[in-house]
Coordinates of C-alpha atoms in Angstrom, one line a residue:
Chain A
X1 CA -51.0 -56.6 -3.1
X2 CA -48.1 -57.5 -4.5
X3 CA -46.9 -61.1 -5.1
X4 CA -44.2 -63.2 -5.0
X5 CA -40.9 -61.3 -5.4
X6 CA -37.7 -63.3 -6.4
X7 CA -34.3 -61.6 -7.2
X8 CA -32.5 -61.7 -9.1
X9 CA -34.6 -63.0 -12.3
X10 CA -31.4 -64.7 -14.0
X11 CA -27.9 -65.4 -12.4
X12 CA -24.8 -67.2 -14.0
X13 CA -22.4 -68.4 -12.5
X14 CA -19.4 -70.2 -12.8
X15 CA -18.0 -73.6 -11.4
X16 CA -17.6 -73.5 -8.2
X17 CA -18.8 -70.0 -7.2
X18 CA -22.0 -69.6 -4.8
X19 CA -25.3 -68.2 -5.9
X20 CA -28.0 -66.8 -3.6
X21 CA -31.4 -66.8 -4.6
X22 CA -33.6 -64.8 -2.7
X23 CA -37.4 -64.5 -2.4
X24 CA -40.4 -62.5 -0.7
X25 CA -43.5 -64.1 0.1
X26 CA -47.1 -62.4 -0.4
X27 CA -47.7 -60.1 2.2
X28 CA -49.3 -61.9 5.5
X29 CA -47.5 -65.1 4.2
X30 CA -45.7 -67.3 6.4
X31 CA -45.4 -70.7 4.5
X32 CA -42.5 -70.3 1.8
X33 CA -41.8 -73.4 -0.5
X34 CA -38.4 -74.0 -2.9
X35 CA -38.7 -75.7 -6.3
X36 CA -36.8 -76.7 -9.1
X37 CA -37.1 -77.3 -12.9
X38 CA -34.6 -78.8 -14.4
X39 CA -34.5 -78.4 -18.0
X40 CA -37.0 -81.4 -19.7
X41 CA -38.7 -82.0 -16.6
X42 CA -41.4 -80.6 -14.2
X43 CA -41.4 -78.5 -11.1
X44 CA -40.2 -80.5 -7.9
X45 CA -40.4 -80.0 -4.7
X46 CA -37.0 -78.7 -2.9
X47 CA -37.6 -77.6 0.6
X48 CA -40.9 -76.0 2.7
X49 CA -40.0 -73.3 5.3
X50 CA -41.8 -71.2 8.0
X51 CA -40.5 -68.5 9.7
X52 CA -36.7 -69.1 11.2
X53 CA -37.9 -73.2 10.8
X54 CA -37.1 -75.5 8.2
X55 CA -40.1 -77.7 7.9
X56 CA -39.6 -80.2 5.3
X57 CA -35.8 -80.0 3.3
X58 CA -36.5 -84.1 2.3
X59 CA -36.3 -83.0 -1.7
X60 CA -33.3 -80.4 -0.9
X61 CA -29.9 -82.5 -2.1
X62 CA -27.8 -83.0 0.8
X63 CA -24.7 -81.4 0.2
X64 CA -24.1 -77.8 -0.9
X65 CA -27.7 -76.7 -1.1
X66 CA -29.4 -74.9 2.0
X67 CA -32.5 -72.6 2.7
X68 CA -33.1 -70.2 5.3
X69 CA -36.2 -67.9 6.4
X70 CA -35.5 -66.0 8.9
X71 CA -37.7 -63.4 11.1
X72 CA -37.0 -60.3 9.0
X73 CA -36.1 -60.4 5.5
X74 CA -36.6 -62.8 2.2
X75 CA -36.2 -66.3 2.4
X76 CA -32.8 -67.4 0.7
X77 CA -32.0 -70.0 -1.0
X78 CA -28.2 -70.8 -1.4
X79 CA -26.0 -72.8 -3.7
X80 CA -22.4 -73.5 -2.4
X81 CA -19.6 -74.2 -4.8
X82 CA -22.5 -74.7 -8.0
X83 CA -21.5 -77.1 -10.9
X84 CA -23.0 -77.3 -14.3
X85 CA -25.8 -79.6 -13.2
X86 CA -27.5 -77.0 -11.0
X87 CA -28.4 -74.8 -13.6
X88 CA -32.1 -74.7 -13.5
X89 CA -35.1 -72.8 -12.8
X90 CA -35.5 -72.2 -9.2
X91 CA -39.3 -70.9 -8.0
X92 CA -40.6 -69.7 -4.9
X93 CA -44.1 -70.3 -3.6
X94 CA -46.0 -69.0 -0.6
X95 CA -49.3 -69.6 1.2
X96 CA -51.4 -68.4 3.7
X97 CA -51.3 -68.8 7.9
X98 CA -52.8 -71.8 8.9
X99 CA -52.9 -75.4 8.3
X100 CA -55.8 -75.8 6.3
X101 CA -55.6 -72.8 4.2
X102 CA -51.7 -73.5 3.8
X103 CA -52.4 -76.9 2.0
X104 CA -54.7 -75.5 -0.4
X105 CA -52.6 -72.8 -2.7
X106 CA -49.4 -72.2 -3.2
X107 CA -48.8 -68.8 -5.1
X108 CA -45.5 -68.6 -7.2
X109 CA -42.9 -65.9 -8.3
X110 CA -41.7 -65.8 -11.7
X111 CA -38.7 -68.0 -11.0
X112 CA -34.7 -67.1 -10.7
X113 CA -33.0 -69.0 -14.3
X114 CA -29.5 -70.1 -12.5
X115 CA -27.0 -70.7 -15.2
X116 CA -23.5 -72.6 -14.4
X117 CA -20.7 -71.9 -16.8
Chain B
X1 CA -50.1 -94.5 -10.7
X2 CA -47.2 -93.2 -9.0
X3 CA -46.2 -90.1 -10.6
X4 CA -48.5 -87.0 -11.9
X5 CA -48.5 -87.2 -15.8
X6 CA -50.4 -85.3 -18.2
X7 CA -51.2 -85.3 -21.4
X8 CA -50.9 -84.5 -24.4
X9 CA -47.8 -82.6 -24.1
X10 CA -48.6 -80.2 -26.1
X11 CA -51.7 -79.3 -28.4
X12 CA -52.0 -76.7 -31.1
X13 CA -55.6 -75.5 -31.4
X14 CA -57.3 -72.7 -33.8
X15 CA -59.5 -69.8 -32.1
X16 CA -62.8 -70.3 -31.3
X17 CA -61.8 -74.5 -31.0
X18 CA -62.6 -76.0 -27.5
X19 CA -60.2 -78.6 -26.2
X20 CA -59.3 -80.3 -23.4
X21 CA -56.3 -82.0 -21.6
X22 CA -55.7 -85.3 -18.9
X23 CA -53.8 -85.3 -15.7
X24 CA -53.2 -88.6 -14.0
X25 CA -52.4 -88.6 -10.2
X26 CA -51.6 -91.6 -7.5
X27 CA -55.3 -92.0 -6.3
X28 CA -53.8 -93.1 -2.7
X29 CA -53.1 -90.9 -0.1
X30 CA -54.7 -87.7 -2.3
X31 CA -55.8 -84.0 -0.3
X32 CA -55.7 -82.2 -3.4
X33 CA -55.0 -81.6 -6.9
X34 CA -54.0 -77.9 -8.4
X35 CA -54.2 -76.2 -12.2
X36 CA -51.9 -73.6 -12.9
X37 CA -51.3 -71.5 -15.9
X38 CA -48.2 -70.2 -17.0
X39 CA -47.0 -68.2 -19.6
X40 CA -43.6 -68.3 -20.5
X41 CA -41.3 -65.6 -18.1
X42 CA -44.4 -65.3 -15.4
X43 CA -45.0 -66.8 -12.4
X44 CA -47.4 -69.9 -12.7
X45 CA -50.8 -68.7 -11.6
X46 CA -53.3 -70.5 -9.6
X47 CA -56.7 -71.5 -11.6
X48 CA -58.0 -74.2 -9.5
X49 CA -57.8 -76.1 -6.1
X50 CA -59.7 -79.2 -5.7
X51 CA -59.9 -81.9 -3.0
X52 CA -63.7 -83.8 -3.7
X53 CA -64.8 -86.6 -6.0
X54 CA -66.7 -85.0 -8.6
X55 CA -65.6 -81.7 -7.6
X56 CA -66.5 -78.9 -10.7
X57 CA -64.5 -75.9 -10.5
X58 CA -65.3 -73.2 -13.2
X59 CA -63.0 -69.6 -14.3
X60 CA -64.9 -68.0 -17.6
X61 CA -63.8 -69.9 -20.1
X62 CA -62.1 -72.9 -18.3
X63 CA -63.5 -75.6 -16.2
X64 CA -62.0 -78.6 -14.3
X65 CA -63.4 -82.0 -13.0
X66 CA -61.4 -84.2 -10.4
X67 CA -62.4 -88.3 -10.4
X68 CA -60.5 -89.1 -7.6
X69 CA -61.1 -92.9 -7.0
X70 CA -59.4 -93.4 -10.6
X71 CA -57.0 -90.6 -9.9
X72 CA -57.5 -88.0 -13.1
X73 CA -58.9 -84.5 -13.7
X74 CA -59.7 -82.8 -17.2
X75 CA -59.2 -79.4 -17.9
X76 CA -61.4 -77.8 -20.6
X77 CA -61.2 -74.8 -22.6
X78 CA -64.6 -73.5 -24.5
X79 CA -63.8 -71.1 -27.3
X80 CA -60.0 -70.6 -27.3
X81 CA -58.7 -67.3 -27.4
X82 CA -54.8 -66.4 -28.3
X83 CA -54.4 -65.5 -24.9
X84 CA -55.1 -68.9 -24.3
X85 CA -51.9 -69.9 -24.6
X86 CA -49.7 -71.1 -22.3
X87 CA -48.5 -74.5 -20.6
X88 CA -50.9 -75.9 -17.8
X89 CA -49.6 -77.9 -15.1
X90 CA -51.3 -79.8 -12.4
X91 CA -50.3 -80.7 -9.3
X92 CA -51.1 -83.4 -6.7
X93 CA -51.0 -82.5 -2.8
X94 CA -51.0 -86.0 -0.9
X95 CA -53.0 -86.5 2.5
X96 CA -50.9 -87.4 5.3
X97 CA -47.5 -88.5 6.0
X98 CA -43.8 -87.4 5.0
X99 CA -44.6 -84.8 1.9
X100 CA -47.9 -83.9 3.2
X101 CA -47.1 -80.4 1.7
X102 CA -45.3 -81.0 -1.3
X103 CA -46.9 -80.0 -4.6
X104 CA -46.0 -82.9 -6.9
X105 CA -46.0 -81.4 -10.7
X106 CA -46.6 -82.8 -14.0
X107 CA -44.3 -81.8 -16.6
X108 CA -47.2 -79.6 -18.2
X109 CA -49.5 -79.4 -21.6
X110 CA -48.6 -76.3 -23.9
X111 CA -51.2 -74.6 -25.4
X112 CA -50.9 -73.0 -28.5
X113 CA -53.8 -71.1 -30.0
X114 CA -53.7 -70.3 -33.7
X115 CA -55.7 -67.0 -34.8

């Protein structure tokens, strides 16, 4: 069973370009989760999706940042017009069906490194 | 408490030592707190889940215990191997309310095991 996929593993960009970060859950996960490290600090929380729903986006910053899951296909995460300050480590998480089982674990991919030249 | 913070930030242990490190977590509003271990380049990977007061969880070599009226878990190694090493993060999931599903991270102990 394979885990949590993310592509591509590092991605630079430069001012002002976009960058797509994509990632594909566990297999017989719904729940997919966004988060960010930037560099010196800890993982935080970005933006929690289900299937074609956007659940919680209340850590996602309001302007050039969005998320999508939708029925077929990876979730993406996307970056419009990126500055210097979004370099970072992005990571994917996923959990189970279910609301009690989809509180307990979140299981994470090895992380896209986004650099902005 | 309002943040997750752990400690110390990083340790440096020789094999065959047993150690152990602090995470601090809001004791309001708690479901759950998480250990991961990750090693540099992999995905973090899930050691432990735990939601009860006095709750012991045990994987070989490491155990954890959760005091969740003073809001802090240890994490202990027995015998630590090279492959030991690695920075372990824990992770608060509150109860209810706005965020009821965000993991809320602490910035990590790293591990290093000297043979």
């Amino acid at each position: 069973n394979a885990g949590v996929m993310q592509n591509p593993r590092h991605l630079v960009r430069r001012r002002g370009q976009e960058a797509r970060l994509r990632c594909s859950p566990m297999k017989g996960h719904s729940h997919v989760y966004w988060y960010r490290q930037l560099p010196e600090e800890g993982l935080k929380f970005m933006v929690y999706l289900q299937k074609e729903n956007i659940i919680d986006e209340s850590g996602m910053p309001k302007e050039r940042f969005s998320a999508e899951f939708p029925k077929e296909g990876p979730s993406i995460l996307r970056i419009q017009q990126v500055v210097r300050g979004d370099s970072a480590a992005y990571f994917c998480a996923s959990s189970p069906t279910g609301t009690g089982a989809s509180r307990r674990t979140q299981y994470f991919g090895p992380g896209t490194r986004l650099l902005v030249l | 408490i309002l943040n997750v913070e752990q400690s110390p930030q990083s340790l440096h242990v020789q094999e065959g030592d047993s150690t152990n490190f602090t995470c601090s977590f809001p004791s309001s509003n708690f479901y759950a707190l998480h250990w991961y271990r990750w090693e540099t380049a992999k995905s973090p990977e899930a050691l432990f889940v735990m939601t009860l007061n006095g709750d012991e969880k045990k994987k070989g070599r490491i155990s954890a215990t959760l005091n969740t009226k003073e809001g802090y878990s240890y994490l202990y190694i027995k015998g630590s191997q090279p492959e030991d090493s690695a920075t372990y993060l824990c992770a608060s999931l509150p109860d209810s309310g706005a965020g009821s599903y965000q993991l809320t991270f602490g910035k990590g102990t790293k591990l290093s095991v000297i043979p």
